[in-house]
Backbone as numpy.savetxt, mean C-alpha at the origin, in Angstrom:
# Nx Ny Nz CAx CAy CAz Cx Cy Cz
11.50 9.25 13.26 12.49 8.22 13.63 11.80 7.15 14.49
12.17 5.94 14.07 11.66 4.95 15.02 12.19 4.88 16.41
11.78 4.64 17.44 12.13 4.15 18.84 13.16 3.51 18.92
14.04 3.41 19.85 15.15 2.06 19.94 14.49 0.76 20.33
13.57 0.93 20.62 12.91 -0.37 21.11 11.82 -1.43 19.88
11.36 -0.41 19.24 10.81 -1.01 17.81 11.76 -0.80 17.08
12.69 -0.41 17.24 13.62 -0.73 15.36 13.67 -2.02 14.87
13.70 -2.83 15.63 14.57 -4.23 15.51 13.05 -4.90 15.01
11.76 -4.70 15.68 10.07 -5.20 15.69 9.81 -5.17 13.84
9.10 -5.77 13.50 8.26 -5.69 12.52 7.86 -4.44 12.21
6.93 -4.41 11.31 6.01 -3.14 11.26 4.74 -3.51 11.92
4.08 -5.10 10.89 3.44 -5.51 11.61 3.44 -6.82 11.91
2.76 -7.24 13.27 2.34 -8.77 12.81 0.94 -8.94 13.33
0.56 -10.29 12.43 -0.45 -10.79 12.41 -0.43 -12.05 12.91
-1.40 -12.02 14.21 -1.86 -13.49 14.96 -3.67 -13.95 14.51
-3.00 -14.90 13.50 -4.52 -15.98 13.76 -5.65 -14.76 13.42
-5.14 -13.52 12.37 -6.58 -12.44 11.81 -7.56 -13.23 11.17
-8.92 -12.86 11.17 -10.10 -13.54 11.04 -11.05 -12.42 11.08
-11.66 -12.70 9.50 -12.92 -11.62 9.23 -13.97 -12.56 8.80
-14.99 -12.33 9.22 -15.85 -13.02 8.27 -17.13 -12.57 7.47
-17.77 -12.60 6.65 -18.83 -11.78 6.51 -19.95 -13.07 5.70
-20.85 -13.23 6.78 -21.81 -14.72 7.01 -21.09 -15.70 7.28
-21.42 -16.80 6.12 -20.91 -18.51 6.42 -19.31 -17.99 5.91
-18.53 -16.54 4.87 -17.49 -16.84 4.09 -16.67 -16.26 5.18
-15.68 -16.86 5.14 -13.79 -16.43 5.39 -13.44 -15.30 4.16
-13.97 -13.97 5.06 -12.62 -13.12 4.14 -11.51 -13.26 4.25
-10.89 -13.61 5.54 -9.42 -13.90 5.75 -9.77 -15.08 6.80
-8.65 -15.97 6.59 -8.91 -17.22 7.35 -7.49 -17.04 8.62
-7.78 -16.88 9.82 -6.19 -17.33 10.35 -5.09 -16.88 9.84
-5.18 -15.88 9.20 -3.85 -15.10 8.99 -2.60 -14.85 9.85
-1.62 -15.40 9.77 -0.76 -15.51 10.52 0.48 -14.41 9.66
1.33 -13.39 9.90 2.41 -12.85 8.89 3.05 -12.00 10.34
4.21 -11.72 9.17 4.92 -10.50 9.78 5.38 -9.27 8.56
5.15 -8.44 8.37 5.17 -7.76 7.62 6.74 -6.77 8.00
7.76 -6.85 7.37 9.10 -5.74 7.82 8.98 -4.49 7.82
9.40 -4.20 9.06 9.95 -2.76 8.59 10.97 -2.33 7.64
10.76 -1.15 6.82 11.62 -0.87 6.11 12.14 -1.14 4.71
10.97 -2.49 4.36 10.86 -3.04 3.27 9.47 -2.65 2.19
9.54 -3.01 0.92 8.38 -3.35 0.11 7.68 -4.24 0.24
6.31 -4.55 0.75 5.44 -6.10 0.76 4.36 -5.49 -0.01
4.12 -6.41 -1.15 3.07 -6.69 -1.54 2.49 -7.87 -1.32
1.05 -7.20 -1.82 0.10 -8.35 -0.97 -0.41 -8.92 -2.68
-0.47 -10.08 -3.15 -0.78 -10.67 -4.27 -2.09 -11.67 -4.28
-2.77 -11.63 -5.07 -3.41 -12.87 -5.27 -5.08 -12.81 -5.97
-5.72 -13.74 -6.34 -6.88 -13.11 -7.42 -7.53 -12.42 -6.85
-8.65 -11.90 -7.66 -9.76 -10.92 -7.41 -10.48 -12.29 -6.01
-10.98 -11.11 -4.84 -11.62 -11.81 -3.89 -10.73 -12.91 -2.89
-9.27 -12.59 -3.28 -9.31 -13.53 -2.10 -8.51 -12.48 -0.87
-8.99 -11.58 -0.40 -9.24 -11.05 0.76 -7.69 -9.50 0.59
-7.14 -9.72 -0.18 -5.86 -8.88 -0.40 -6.54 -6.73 0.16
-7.35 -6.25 -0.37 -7.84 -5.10 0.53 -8.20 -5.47 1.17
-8.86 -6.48 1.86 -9.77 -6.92 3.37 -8.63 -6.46 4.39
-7.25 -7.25 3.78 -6.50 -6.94 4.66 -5.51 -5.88 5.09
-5.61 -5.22 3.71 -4.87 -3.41 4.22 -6.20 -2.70 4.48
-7.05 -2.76 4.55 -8.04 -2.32 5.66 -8.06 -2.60 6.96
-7.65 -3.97 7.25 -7.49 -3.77 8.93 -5.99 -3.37 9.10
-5.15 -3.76 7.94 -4.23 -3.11 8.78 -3.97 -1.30 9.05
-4.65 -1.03 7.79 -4.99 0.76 8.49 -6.18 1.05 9.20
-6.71 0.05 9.96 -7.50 0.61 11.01 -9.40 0.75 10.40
-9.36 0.27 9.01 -10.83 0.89 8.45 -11.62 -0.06 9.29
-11.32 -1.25 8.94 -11.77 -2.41 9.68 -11.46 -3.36 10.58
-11.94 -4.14 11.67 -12.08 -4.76 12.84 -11.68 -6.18 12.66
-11.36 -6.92 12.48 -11.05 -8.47 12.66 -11.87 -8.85 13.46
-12.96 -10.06 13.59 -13.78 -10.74 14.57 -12.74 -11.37 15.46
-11.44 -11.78 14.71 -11.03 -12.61 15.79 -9.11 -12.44 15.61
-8.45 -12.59 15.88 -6.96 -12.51 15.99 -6.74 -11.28 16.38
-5.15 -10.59 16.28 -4.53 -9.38 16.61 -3.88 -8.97 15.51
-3.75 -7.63 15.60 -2.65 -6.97 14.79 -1.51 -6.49 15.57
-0.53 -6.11 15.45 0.29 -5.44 16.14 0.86 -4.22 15.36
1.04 -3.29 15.63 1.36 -2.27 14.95 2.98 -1.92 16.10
4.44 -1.65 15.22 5.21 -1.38 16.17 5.41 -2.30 17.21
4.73 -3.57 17.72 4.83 -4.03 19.13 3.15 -3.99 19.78
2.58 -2.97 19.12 1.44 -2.60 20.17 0.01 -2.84 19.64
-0.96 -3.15 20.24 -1.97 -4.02 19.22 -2.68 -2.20 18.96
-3.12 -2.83 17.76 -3.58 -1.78 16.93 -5.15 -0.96 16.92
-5.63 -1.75 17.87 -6.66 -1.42 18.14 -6.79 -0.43 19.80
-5.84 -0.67 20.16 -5.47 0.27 21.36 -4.66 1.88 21.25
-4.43 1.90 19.88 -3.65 3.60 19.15 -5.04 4.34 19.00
-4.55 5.49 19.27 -5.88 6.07 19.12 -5.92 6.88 17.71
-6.63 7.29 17.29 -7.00 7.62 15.63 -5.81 8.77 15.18
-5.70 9.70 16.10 -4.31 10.55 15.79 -3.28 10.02 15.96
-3.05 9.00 16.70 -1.65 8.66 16.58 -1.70 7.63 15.43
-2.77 6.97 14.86 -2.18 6.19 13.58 -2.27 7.42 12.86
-3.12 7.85 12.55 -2.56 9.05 10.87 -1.02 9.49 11.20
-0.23 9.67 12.28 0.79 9.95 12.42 1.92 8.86 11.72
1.48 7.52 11.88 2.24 6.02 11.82 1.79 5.83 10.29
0.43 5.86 9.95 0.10 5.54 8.80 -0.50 6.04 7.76
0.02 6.47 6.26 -0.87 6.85 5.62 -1.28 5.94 4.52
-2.15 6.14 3.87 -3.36 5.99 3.13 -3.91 6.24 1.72
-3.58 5.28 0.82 -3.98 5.31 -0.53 -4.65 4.27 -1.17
-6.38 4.65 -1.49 -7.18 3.84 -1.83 -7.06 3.50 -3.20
-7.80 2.87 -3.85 -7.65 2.48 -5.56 -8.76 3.20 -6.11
-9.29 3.90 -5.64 -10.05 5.08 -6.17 -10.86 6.36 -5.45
-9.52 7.46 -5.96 -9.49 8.61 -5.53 -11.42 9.21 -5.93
-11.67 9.85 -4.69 -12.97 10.33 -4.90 -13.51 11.37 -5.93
-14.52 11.46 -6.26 -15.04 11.97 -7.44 -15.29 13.25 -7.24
-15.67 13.58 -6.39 -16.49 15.20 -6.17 -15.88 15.58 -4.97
-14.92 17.03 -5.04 -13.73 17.14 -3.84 -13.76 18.68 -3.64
-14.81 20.06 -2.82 -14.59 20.93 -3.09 -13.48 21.69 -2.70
-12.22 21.56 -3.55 -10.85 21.83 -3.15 -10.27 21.79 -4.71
-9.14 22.49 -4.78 -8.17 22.31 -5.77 -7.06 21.54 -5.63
-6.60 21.02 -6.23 -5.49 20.14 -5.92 -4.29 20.26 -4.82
-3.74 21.71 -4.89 -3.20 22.09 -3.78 -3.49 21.43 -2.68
-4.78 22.16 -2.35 -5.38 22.24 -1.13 -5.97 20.79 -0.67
-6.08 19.88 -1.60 -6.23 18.17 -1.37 -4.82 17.83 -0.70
-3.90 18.19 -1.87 -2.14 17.57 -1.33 -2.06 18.33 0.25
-2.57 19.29 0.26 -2.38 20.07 2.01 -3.03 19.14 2.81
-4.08 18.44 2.66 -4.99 17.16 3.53 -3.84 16.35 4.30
-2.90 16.18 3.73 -1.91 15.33 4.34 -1.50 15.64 5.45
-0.82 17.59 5.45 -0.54 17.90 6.81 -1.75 17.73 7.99
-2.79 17.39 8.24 -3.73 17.44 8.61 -3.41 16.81 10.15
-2.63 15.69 10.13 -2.34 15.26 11.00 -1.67 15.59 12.22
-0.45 16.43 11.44 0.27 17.53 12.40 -0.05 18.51 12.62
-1.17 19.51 12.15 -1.49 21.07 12.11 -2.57 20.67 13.03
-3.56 19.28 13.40 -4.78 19.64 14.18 -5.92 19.86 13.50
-6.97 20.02 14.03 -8.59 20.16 14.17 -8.46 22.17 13.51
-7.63 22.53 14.23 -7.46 23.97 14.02 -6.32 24.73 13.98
-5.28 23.66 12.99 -4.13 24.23 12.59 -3.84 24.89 11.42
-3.54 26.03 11.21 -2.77 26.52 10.12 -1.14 26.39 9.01
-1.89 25.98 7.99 -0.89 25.79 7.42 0.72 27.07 7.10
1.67 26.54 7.65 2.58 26.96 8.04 3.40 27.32 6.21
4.36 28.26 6.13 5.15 28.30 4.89 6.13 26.88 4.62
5.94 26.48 5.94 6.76 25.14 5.51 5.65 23.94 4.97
4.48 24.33 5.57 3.74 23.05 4.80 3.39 23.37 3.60
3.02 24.46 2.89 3.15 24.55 1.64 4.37 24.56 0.87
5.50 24.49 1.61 6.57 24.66 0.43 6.40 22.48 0.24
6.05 22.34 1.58 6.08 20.51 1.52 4.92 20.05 0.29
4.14 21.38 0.27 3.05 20.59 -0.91 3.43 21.05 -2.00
4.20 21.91 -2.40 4.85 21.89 -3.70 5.78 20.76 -4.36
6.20 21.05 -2.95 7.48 19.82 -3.75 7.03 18.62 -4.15
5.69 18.03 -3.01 5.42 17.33 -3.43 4.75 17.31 -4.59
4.20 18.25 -5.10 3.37 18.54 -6.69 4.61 18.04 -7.79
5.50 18.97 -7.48 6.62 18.92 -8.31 6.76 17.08 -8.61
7.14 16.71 -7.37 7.69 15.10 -7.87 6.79 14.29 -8.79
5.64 14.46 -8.45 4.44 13.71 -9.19 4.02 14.18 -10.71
5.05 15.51 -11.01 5.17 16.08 -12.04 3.31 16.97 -12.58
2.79 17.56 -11.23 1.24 17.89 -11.13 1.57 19.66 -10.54
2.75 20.36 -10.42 2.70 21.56 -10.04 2.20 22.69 -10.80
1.99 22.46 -12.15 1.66 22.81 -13.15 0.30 23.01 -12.83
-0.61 22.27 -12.09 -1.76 22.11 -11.86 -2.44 22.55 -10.65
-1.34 22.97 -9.83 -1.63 23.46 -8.30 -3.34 23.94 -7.85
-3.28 24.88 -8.75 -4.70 25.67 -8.59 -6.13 25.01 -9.54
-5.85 23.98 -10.08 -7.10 23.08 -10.45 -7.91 22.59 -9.77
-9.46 22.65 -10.22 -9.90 22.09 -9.47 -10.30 20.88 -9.44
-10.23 19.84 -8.02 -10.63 18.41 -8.14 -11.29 18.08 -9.45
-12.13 18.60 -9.85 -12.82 17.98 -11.09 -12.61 18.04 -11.91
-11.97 18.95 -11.93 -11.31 18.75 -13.58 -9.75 17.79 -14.17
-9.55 16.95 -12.73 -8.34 16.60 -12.89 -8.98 15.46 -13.65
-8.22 14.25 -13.98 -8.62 12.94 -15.30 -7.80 12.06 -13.44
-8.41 10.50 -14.06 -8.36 9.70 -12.62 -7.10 9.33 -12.59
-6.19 9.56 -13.30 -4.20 9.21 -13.28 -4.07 10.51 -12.58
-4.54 11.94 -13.18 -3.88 13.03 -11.97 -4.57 12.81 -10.39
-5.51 12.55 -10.91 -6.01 12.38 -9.15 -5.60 11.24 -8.34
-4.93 10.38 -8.54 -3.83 8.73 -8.06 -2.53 9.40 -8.16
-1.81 10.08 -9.05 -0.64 11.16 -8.55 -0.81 11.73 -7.39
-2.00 12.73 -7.26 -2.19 14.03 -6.48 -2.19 12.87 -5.01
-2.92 11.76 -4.85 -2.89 10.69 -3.53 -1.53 10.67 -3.27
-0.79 10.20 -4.33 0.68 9.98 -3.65 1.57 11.61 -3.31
0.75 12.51 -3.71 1.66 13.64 -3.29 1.31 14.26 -1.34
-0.24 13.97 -1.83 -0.87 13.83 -0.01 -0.27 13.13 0.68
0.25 11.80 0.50 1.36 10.93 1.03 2.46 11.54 1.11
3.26 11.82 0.57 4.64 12.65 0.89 4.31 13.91 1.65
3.30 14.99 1.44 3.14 15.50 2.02 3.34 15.54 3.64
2.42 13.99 4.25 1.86 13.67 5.53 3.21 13.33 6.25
4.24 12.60 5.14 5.29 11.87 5.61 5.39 10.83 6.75
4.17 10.23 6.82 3.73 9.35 7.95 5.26 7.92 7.47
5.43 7.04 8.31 6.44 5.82 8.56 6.22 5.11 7.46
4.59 5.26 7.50 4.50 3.45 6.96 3.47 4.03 5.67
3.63 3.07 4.32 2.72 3.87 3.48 1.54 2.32 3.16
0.11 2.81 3.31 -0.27 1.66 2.86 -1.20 1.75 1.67
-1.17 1.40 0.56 -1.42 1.46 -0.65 -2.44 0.53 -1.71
-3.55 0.59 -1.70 -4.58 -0.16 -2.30 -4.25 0.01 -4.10
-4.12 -1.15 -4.71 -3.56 -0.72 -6.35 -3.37 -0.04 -6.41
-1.40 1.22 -6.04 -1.88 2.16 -6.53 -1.47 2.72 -7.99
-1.22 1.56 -8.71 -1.16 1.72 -10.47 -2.76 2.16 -11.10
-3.48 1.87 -10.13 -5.20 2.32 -10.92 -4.92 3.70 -11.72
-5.19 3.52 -12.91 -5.87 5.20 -13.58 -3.95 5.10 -14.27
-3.27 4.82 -13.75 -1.89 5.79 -14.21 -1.46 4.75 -15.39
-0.84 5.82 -16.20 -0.35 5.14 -17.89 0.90 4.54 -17.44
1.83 3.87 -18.43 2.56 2.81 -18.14 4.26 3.99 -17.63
4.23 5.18 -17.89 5.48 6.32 -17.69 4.90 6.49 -16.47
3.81 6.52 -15.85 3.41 6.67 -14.19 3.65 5.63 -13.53
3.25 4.39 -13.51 3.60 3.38 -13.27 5.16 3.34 -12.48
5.69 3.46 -14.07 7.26 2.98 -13.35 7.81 4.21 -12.90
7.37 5.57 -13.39 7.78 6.55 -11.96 6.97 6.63 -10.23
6.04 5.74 -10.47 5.61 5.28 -9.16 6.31 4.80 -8.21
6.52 2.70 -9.15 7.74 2.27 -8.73 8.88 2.50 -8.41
9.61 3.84 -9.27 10.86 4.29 -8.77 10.80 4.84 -7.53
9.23 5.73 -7.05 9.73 5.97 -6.15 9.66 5.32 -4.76
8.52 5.21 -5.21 8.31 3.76 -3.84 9.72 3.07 -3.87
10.51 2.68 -4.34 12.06 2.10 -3.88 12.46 3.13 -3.33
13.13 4.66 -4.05 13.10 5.52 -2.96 12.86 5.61 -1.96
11.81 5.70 -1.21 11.20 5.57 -0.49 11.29 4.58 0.57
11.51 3.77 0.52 11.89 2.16 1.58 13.63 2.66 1.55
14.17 2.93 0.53 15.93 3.17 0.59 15.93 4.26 1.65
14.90 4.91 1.83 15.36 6.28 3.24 14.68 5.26 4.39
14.44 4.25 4.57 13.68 3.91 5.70 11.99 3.62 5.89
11.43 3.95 5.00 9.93 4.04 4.80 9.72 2.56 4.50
8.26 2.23 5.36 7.72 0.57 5.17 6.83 1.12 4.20
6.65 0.33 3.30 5.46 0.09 1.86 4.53 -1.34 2.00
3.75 -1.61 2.42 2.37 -2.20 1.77 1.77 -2.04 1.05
1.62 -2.67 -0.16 0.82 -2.45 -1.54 0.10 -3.78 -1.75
-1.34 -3.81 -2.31 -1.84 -4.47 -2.45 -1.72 -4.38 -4.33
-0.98 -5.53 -5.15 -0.96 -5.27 -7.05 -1.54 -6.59 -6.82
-2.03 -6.05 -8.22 -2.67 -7.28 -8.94 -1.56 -7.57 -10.07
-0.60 -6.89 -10.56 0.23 -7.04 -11.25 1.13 -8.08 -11.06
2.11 -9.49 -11.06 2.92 -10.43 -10.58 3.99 -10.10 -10.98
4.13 -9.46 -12.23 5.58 -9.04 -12.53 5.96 -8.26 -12.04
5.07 -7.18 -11.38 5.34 -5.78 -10.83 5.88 -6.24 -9.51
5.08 -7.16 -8.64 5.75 -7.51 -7.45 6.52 -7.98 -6.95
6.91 -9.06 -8.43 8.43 -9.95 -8.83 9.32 -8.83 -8.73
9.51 -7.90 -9.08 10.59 -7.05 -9.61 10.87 -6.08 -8.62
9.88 -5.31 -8.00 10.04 -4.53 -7.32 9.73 -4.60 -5.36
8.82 -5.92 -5.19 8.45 -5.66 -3.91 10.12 -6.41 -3.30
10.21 -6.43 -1.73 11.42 -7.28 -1.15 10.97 -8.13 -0.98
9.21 -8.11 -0.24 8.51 -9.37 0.44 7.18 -9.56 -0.39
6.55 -10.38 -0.31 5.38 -10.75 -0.63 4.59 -11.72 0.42
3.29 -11.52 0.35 1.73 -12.56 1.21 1.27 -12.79 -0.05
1.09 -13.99 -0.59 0.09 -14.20 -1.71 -0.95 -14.91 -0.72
-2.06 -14.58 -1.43 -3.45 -14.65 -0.40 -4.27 -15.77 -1.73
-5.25 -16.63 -1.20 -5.71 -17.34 -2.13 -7.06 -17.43 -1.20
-8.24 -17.71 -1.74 -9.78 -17.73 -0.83 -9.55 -17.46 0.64
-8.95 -16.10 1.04 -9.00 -16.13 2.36 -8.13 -16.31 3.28
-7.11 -16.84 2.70 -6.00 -17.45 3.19 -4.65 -17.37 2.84
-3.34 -17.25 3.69 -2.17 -16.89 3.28 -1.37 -18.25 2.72
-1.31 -18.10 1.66 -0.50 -19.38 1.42 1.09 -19.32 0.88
1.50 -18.01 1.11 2.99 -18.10 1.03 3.74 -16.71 1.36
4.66 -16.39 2.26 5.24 -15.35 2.61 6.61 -15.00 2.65
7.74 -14.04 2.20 8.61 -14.03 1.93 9.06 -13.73 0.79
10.45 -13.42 0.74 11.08 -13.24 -0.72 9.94 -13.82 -1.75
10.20 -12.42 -3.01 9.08 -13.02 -4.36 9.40 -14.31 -4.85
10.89 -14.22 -5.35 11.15 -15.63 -5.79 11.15 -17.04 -5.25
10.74 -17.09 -4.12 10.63 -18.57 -3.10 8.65 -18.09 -3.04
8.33 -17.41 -3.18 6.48 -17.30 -3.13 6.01 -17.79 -4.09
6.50 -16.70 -5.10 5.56 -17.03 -6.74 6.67 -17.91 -7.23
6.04 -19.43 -7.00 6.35 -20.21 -7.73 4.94 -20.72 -8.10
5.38 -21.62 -9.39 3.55 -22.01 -10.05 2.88 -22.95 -9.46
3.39 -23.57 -8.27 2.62 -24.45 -7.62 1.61 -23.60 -6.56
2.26 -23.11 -5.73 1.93 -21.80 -5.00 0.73 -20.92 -5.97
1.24 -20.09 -6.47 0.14 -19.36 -7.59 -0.83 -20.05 -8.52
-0.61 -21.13 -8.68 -1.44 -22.00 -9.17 -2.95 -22.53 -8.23
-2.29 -22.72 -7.12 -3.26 -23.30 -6.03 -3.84 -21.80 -5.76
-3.51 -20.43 -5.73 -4.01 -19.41 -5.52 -5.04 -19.03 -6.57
-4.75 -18.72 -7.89 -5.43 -18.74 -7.98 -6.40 -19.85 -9.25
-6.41 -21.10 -8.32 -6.95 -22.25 -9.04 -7.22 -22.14 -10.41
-5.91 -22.19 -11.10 -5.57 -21.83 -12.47 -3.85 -22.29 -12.82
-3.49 -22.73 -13.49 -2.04 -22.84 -13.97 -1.64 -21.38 -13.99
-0.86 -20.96 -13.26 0.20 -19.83 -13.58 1.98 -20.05 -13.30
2.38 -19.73 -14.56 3.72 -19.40 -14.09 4.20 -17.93 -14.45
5.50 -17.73 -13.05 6.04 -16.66 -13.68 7.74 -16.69 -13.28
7.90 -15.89 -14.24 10.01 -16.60 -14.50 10.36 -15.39 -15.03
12.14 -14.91 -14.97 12.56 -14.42 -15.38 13.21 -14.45 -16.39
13.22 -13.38 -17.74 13.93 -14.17 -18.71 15.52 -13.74 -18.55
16.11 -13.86 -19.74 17.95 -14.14 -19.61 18.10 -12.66 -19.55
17.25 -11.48 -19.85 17.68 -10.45 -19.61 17.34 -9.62 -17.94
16.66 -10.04 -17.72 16.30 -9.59 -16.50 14.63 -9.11 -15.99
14.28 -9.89 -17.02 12.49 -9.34 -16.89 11.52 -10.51 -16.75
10.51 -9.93 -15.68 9.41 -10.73 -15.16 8.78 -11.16 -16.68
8.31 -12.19 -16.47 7.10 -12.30 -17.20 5.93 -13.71 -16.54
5.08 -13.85 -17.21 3.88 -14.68 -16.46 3.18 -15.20 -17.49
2.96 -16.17 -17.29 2.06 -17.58 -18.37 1.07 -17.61 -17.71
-0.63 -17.37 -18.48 -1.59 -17.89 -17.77 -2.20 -19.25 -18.60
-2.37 -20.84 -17.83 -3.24 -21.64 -18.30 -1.83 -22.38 -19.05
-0.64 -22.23 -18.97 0.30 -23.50 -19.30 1.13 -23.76 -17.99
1.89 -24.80 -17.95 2.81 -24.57 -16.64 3.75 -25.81 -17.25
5.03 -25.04 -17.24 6.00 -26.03 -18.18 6.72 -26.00 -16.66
C-alpha cells in the first residue's frame, strides 16, 4: 500500500535528466512526470534514448546531471533493498545460461522479501505457482532454463514479476520472443494490473500497441522528450514525424483499431 503522503505524488518525476556518453545526448533535459497507477509507455525510434531511460529509472544507471524522484524522494538516496521492494524488473532479453529450473528462476522474485538468507516459505511457492499458472508455464515448473525457447523465458520474467509483487513494474520490450496470443495475453494483463493499483513503464516499439493500451505516453526522439500525455494528443504525425524524422501517421479506424502509415502523411 502506498503512504498517505505519496498517494496523491507521481511515481516518478524527472528534473532536467541528462546522460551523455562523449560529444552525444543520450537523453537531453528530460523533464516528465510519470503517474502513479497508470500505463506509460515510453515510444520512439531505435536510439533515441527510450531504455537509457528505464535504466535510470530502475537504478542501473546514473544521470550526469538532473534528478529523479522516486515516490517524492530522489532516487539515488534509496538504498538497493528498498528499491527491489518499489521496483521490479524486466529486460528485453532474458539470459541465456541460468543454473536453475524455471520454478526456481520465478522464486528469484521473492528474493527481496526472504533476504540474503531467507527461506522460501509454503506461501512463496504457492505465489510461484500461481504465478506459473497465469503465464500458462506450470506445466513446465521443473524445466530447465535451457531448455525453455526465448517466448517461455519472457513469460517465466513476467511470472518473477508477479511473484516479487513490487508497486511499480518496469519493463524493457516486453513483447520480445512472444507470438501474437502472448502478446495480447500480456497486454491483458498489464491492464489488470494498473486496474488493482500497479504503475507500468514499458518501453514498445510497437505505436499501435501503445495507442491502445498505454493511459500515458513520453515519445522520445534523438535524446529528447518531445511529447507527454494521453496517446491520442502525443502520437500525432507531426510529433512522430519529427521523432522519428520520417512521415508517420497513426489513426484509428471506424471500428476501433490502431493502425500506422510509414512514409505517407495524409
Amino acid at each position: 500500500m502506498n503512504a498517505p503522503h505519496t498517494f496523491m505524488l507521481p511515481a516518478f518525476q524527472l528534473r532536467q535528466l541528462t546522460l551523455q556518453a562523449g560529444k552525444r545526448y543520450l537523453l537531453d533535459k528530460i523533464d516528465a512526470e510519470l503517474p502513479r497507477g497508470q500505463f506509460t509507455a515510453i515510444v520512439g525510434p531505435n536510439g533515441a534514448g527510450k531504455s537509457t531511460l528505464l535504466k535510470l529509472l530502475g537504478g542501473l544507471l546514473t544521470g550526469q546531471q538532473g534528478q529523479i524522484l522516486l515516490d517524492g524522494i530522489p532516487l539515488n538516496t534509496i538504498n538497493q533493498s528498498d528499491r527491489a521492494r518499489k521496483l521490479g524488473w524486466l529486460g528485453q532479453f532474458p539470459p541465456n545460461e541460468l543454473p536453475l529450473n524455471l520454478a526456481n528462476y520465478v522464486l528469484l522474485g521473492r528474493r527481496p522479501s526472504l533476504g540474503s538468507f531467507g527461506r522460501a516459505s509454503s506461501d512463496d511457492l504457492a505465489r510461484v505457482n500461481e504465478a506459473l499458472v497465469s503465464v500458462e508455464l506450470h506445466t513446465r515448473s521443473t524445466s530447465p532454463w535451457r531448455n525453455l525457447s526465448g517466448g517461455e523465458r519472457q513469460r517465466a520474467g513476467l511470472a518473477r514479476l508477479l511473484t516479487q509483487d513490487a508497486p511499480i513494474w518496469l519493463l524493457d520490450e516486453p513483447t520480445n520472443h512472444l507470438d501474437l496470443k502472448h502478446q495480447a495475453l500480456l497486454f491483458r494483463r498489464l491492464r489488470t494490473e494498473v486496474a488493482k493499483g500497479r504503475t507500468i513503464v514499458a518501453v514498445l516499439h510497437d505505436l499501435t500497441q501503445a495507442a491502445r493500451w498505454a493511459d500515458h505516453v513520453l515519445l522520445l526522439g534523438n535524446g529528447r522528450l518531445l511529447a507527454q500525455g494521453e496517446p491520442t494528443s502525443c502520437l500525432e504525425s507531426v510529433s512522430l514525424s519529427q521523432a522519428y524524422q520520417w512521415p508517420v501517421r497513426l489513426w484509428q479506424s471506424q471500428e476501433g483499431c490502431w493502425q500506422v502509415a510509414v512514409g505517407e502523411v495524409a
